[in-house]
CSV table of C-alpha atoms in Angstrom, one decimal:
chain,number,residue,atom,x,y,z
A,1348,UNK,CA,1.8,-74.1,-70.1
A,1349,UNK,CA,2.2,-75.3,-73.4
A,1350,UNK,CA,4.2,-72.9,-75.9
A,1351,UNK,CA,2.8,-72.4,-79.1
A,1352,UNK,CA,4.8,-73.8,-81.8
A,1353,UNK,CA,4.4,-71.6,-85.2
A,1354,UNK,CA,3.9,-74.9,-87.7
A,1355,UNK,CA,5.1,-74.1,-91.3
A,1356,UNK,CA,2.5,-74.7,-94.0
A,1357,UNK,CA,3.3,-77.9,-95.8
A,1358,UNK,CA,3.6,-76.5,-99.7
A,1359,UNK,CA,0.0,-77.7,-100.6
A,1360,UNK,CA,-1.5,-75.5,-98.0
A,1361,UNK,CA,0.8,-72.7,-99.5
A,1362,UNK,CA,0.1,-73.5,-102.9
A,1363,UNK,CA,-3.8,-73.5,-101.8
A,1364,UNK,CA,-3.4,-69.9,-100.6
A,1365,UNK,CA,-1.9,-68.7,-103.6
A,1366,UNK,CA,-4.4,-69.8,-105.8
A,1367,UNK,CA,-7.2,-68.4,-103.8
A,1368,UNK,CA,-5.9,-65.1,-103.3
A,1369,UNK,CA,-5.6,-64.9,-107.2
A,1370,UNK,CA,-8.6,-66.7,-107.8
A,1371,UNK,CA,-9.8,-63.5,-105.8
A,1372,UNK,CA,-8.0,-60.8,-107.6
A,1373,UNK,CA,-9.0,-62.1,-111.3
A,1374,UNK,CA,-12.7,-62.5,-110.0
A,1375,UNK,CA,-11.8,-58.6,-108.8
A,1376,UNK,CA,-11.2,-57.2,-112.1
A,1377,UNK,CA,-13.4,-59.5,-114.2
A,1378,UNK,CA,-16.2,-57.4,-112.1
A,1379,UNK,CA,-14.1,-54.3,-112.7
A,1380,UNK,CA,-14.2,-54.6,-116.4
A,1381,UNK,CA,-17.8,-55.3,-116.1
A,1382,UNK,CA,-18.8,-51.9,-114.6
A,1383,UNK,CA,-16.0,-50.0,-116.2
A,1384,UNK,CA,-18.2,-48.6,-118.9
A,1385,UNK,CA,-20.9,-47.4,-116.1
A,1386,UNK,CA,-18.1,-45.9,-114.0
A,1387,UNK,CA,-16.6,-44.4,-117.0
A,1388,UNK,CA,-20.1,-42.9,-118.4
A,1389,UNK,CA,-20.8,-41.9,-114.8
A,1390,UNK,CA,-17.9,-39.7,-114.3
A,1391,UNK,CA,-17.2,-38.6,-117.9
A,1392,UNK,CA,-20.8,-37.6,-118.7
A,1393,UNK,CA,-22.5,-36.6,-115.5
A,1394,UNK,CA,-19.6,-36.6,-112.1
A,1395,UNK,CA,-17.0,-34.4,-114.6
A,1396,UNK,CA,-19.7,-31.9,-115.7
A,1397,UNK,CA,-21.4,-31.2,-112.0
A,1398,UNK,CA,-17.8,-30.5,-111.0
A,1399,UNK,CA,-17.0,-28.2,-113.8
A,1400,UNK,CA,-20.4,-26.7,-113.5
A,1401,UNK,CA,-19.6,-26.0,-109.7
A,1402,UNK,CA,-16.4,-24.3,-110.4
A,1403,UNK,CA,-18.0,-22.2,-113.0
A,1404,UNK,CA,-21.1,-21.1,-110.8
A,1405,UNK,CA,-18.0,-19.5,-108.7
A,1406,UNK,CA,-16.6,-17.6,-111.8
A,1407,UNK,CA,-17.7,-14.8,-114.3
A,1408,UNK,CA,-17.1,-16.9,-117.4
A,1409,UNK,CA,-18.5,-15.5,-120.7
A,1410,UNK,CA,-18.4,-17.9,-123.8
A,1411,UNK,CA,-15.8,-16.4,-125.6
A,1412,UNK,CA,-13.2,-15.6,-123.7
A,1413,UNK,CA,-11.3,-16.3,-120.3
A,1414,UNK,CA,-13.1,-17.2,-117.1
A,1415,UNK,CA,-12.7,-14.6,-113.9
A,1416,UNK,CA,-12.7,-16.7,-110.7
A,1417,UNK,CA,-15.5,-13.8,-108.2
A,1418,UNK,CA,-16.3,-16.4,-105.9
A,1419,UNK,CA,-19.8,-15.7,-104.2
A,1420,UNK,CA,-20.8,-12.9,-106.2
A,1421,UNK,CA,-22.7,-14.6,-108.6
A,1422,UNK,CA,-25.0,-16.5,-105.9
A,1423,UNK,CA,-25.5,-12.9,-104.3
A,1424,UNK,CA,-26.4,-11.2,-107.6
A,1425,UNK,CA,-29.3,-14.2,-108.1
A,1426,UNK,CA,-30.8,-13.4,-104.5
A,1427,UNK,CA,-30.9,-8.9,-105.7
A,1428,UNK,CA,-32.2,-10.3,-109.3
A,1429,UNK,CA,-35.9,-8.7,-109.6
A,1430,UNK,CA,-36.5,-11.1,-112.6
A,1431,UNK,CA,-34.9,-14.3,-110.4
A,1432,UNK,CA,-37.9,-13.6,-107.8
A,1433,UNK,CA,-40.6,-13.3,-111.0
A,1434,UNK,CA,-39.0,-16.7,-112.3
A,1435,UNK,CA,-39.2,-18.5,-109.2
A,1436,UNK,CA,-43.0,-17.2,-108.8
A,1437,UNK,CA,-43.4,-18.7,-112.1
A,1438,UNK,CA,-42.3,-22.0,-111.9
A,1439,UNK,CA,-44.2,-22.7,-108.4
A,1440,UNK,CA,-47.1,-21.4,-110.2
A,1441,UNK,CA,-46.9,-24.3,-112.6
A,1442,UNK,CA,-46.1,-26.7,-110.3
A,1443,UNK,CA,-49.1,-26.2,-108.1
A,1444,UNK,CA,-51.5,-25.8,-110.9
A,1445,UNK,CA,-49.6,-28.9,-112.5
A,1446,UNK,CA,-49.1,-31.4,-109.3
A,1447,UNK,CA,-52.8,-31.7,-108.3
A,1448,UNK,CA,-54.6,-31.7,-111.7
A,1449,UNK,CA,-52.2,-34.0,-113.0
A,1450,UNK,CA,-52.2,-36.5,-109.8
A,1451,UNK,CA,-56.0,-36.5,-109.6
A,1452,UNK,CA,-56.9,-37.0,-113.3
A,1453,UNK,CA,-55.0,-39.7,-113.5
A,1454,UNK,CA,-56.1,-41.3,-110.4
A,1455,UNK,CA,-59.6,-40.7,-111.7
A,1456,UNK,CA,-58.2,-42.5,-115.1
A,1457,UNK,CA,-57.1,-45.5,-113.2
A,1458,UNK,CA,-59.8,-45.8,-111.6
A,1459,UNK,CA,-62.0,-45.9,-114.3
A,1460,UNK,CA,-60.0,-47.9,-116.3
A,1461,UNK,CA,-59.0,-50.7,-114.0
A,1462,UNK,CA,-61.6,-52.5,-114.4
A,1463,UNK,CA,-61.5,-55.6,-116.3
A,1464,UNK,CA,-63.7,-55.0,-119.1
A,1465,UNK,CA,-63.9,-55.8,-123.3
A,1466,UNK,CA,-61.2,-53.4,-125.3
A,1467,UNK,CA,-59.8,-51.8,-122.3
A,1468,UNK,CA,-56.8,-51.7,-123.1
A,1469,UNK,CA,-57.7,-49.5,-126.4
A,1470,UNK,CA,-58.3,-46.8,-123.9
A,1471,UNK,CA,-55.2,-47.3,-121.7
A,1472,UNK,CA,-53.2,-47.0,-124.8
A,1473,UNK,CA,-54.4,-44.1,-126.2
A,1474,UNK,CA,-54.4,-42.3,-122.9
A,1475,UNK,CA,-50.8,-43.7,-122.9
A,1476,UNK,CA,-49.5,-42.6,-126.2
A,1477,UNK,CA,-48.7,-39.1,-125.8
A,1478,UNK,CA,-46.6,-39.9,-122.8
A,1479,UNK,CA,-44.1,-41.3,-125.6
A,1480,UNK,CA,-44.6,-38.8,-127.7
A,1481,UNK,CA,-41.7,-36.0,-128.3
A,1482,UNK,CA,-42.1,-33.1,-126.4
A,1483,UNK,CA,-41.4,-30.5,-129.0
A,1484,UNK,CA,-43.6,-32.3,-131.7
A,1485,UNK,CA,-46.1,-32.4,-128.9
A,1486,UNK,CA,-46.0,-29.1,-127.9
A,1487,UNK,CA,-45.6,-27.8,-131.7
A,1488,UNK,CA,-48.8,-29.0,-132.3
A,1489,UNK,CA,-50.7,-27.2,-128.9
A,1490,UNK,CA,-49.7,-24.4,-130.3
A,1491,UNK,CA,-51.3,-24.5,-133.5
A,1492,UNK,CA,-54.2,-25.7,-131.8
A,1493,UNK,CA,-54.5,-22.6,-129.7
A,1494,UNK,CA,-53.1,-19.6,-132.2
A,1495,UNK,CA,-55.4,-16.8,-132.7
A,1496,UNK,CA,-56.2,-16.6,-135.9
A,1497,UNK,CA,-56.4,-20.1,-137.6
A,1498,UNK,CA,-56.0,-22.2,-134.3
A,1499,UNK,CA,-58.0,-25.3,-134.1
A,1500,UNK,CA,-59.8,-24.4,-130.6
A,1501,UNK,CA,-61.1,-20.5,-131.7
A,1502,UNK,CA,-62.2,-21.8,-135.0
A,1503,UNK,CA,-64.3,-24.5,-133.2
A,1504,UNK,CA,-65.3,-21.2,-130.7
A,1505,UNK,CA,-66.0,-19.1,-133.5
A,1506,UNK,CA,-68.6,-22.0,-135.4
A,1507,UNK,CA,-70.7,-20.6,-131.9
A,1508,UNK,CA,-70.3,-17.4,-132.6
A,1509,UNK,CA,-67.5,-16.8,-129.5
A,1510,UNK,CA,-64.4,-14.5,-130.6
A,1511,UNK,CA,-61.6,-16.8,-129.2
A,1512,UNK,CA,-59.2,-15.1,-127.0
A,1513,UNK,CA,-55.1,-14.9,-127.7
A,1514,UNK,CA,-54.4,-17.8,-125.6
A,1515,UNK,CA,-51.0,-17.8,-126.1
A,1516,UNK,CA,-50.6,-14.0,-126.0
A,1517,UNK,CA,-52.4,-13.1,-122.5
A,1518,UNK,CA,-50.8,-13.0,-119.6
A,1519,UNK,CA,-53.4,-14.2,-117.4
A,1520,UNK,CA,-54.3,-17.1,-119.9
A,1521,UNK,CA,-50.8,-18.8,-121.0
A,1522,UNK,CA,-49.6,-20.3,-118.5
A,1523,UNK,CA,-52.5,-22.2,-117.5
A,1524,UNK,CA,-52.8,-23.1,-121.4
A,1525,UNK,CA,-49.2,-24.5,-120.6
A,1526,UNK,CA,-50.6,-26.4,-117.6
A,1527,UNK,CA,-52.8,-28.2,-119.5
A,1528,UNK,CA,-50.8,-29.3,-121.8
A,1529,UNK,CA,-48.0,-30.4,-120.1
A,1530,UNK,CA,-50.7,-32.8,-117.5
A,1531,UNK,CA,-52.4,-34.2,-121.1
A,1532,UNK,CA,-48.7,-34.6,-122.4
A,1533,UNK,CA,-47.8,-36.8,-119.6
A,1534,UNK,CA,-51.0,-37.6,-117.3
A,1535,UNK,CA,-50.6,-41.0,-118.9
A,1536,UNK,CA,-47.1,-42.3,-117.1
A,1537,UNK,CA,-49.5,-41.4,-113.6
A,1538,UNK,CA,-52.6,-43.7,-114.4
A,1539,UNK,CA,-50.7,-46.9,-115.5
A,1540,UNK,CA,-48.8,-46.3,-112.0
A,1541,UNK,CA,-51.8,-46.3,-110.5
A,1542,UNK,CA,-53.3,-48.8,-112.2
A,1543,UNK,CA,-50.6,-51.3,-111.0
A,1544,UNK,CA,-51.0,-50.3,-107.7
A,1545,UNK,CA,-54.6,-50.6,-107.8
A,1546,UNK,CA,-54.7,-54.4,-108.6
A,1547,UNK,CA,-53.0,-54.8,-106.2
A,1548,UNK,CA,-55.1,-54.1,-103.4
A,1549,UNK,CA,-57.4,-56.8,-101.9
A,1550,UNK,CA,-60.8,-57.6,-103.4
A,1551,UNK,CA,-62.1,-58.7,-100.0
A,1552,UNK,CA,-61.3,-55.2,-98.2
A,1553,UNK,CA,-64.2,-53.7,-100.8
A,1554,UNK,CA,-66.8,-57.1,-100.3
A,1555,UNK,CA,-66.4,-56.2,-96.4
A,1556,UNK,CA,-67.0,-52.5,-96.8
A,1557,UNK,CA,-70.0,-53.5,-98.9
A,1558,UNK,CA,-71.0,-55.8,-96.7
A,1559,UNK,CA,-70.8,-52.9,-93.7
A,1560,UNK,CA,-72.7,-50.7,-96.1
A,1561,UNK,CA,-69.7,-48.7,-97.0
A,1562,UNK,CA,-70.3,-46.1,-100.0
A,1563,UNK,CA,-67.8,-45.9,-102.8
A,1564,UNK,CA,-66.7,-42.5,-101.9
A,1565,UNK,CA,-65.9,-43.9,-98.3
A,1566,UNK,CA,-64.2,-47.2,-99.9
A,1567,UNK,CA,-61.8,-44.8,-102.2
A,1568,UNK,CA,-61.0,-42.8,-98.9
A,1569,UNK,CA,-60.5,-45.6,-96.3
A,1570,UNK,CA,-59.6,-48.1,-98.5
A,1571,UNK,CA,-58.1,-47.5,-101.8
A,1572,UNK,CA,-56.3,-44.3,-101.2
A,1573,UNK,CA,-54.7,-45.4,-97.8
A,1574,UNK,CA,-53.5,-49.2,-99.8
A,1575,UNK,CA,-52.0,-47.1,-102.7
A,1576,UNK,CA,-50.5,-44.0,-100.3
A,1577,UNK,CA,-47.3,-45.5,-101.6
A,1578,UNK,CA,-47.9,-44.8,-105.0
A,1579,UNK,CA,-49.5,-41.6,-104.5
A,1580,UNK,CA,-46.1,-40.5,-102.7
A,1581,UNK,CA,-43.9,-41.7,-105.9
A,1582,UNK,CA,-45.9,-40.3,-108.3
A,1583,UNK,CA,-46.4,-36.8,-106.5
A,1584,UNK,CA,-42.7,-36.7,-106.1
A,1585,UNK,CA,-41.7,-37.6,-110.2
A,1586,UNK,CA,-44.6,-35.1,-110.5
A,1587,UNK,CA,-43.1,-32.1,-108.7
A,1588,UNK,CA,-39.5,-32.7,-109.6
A,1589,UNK,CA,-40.4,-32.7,-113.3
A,1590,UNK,CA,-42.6,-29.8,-113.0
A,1591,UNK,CA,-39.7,-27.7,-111.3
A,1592,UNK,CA,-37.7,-28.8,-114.6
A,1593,UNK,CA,-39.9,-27.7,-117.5
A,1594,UNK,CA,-38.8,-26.1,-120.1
A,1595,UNK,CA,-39.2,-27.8,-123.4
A,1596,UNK,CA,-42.9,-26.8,-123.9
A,1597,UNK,CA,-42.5,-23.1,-122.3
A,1598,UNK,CA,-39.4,-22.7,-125.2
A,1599,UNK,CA,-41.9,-24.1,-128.1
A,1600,UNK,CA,-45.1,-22.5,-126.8
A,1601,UNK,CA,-44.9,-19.0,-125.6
A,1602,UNK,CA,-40.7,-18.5,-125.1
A,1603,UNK,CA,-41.5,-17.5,-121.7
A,1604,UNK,CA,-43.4,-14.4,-122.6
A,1605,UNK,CA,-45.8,-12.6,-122.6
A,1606,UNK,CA,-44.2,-9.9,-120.1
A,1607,UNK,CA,-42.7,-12.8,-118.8
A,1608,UNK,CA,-46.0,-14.5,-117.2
A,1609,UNK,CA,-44.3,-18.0,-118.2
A,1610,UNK,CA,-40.7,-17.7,-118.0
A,1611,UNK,CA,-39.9,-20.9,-115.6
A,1612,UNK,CA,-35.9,-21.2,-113.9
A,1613,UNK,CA,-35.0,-23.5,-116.4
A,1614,UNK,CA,-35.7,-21.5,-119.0
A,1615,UNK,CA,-34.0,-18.4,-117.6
A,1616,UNK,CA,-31.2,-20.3,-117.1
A,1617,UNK,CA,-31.2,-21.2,-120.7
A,1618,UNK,CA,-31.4,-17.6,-121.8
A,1619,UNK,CA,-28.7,-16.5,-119.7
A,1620,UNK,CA,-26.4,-19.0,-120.7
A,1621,UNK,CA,-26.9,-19.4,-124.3
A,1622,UNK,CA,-28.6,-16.1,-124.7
A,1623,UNK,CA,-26.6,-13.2,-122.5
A,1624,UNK,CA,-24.0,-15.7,-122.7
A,1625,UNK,CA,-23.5,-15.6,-118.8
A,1626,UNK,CA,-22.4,-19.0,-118.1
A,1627,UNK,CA,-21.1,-18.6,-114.3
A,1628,UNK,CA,-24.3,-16.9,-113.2
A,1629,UNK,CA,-26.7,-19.3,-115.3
A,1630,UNK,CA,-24.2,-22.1,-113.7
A,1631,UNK,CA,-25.4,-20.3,-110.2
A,1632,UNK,CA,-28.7,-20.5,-110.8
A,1633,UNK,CA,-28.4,-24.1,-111.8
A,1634,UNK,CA,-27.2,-25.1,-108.6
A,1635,UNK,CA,-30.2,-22.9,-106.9
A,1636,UNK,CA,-32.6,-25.0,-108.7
A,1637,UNK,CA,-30.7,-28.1,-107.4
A,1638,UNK,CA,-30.9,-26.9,-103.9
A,1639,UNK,CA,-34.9,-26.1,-104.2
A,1640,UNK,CA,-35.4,-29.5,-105.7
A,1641,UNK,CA,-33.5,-31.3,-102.9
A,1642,UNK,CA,-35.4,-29.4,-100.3
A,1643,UNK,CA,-38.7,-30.5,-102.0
A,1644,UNK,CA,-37.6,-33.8,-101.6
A,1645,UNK,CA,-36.4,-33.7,-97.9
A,1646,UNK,CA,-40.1,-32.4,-97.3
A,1647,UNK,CA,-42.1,-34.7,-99.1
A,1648,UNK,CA,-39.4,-37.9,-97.6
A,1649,UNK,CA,-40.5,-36.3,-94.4
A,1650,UNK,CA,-43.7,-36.3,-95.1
A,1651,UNK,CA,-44.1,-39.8,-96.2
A,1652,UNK,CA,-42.2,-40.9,-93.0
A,1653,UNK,CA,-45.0,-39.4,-91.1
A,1654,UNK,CA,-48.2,-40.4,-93.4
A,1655,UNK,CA,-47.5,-43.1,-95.9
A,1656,UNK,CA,-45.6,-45.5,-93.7
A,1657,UNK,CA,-47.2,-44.0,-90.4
A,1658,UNK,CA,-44.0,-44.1,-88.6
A,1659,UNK,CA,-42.8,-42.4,-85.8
């Protein structure tokens, strides 16, 4: 057998190699440099909190003064918390009055307004508009629009000769006042999603159907419906997650009352933090709301799995 003989590298081979390998490290850190600021941001503004907030979920930490590591006990306060049960009813109440009205509007929107017709777009836009608008100017003015006395809506009620009920101060009336909003506030962001999708299904799918005598109702449910399903998943999950967050219009609007019929989890969470100044507990309940979330998502991954992509 022939031995192997280890060759030295002749010094241009050697030289080759050590300009590759720092060819390779200076293309290394020019790439480094280039994400630092997002790795920076990332765990300065949003990595460094969520592990702060952690530890404080874990502790009985008041604003001023020292923090008390308790470990579980705030997490089993939350589950004997009479109001925590009232505030979760709350919030899944405006998600499934929220979730439906908003998906199907807009998909009624879209459909209406695909359609390739003079000054369209006019109507897109204007649908479109309040989706940029600011929240609280937005929800400042829906609540003008529906006060009691000098309100917009009971003043148009009251040219009829209908007293105009306290919508904002009835319990069984103010959060679906809320609801209403909060789907005209944002219904907008759904139907140009769906609009997108829509032209992008095939024209010729809808000249067979018409040419098998299809109706339009049948078309929307065998054809367009099943060739957007994609869409209809995204937007129902941005739909739900968002509606599991609100907050900004329940603070402006109605400040979670009356006898609580519209305080939402954010919003308690808000009050006891900045309010009862209860920072580990409200830190607790934080993490709660991030653990519903995520099991919303599971469900609805899950469920696209099974329906939008047909798989096994």
């Amino acid at each position: 057998m022939e031995s192997k003989l280890n060759v030295p590298l002749s010094p241009d081979k050697r030289t080759s190699g050590t300009r590759k390998r720092s060819f390779n490290r200076e293309v290394n850190l020019t790439g480094w440099l280039f994400v630092s600021p997002m790795v920076i941001g990332f765990v300065t503004l949003l990595l460094g909190p969520l592990l702060l907030a952690l530890y404080m979920s874990f502790t009985d930490w008041p604003l001023l003064g020292e923090a008390e590591f308790i470990g579980l006990e705030n997490y089993t306060a939350i589950f004997q918390d009479a109001e925590f049960w009232t505030v979760v009813g709350n919030t899944f109440m405006f998600s499934a009055g929220l979730v439906p009205l908003n998906i199907v509007l807009a998909l009624g929107l879209a459909l209406l307004l695909v359609r390739k017709l003079p000054g369209i777009g006019i109507f897109r836009t204007a649908i479109f508009v309040p989706v940029m608008t600011l929240l609280i100017v937005w929800a400042i003015v829906w609540k003008y629009l529906f006060a009691t006395d000098t309100g917009f809506i009971n003043q148009i009620l009251q040219m009829f000769g209908i007293t105009g009920p306290s919508w904002l101060y009835n319990p069984k009336l103010a959060m679906p006042v809320v609801i209403v909003t909060s789907v005209l506030k944002n219904v907008g962001l759904n139907m140009v999603l769906f609009i997108a999708a829509l032209q992008q299904v095939p024209v010729h799918l809808y000249e067979a159907a018409r040419i098998d005598g299809a109706s339009r109702t049948r078309q929307l449910f065998q054809i367009t419906i099943p060739m957007i399903s994609p869409t209809v998943f995204l937007t129902t999950l941005l739909t739900i997650i968002g509606s599991l967050k609100v907050f900004g219009q329940i603070y402006v609007m109605t400040q979670g009352g009356p006898d609580n019929s519209t305080k939402v989890l954010v919003y308690y969470i808000w009050e006891r933090a900045f309010k009862n100044f209860e920072f580990g507990y409200a830190s607790a309940l934080a993490f709660v709301l991030f653990f519903i979330i995520l099991v919303f998502t599971l469900l609805q991954w899950q469920f696209r799995k099974r329906w939008v992509f047909h798989e096994e």
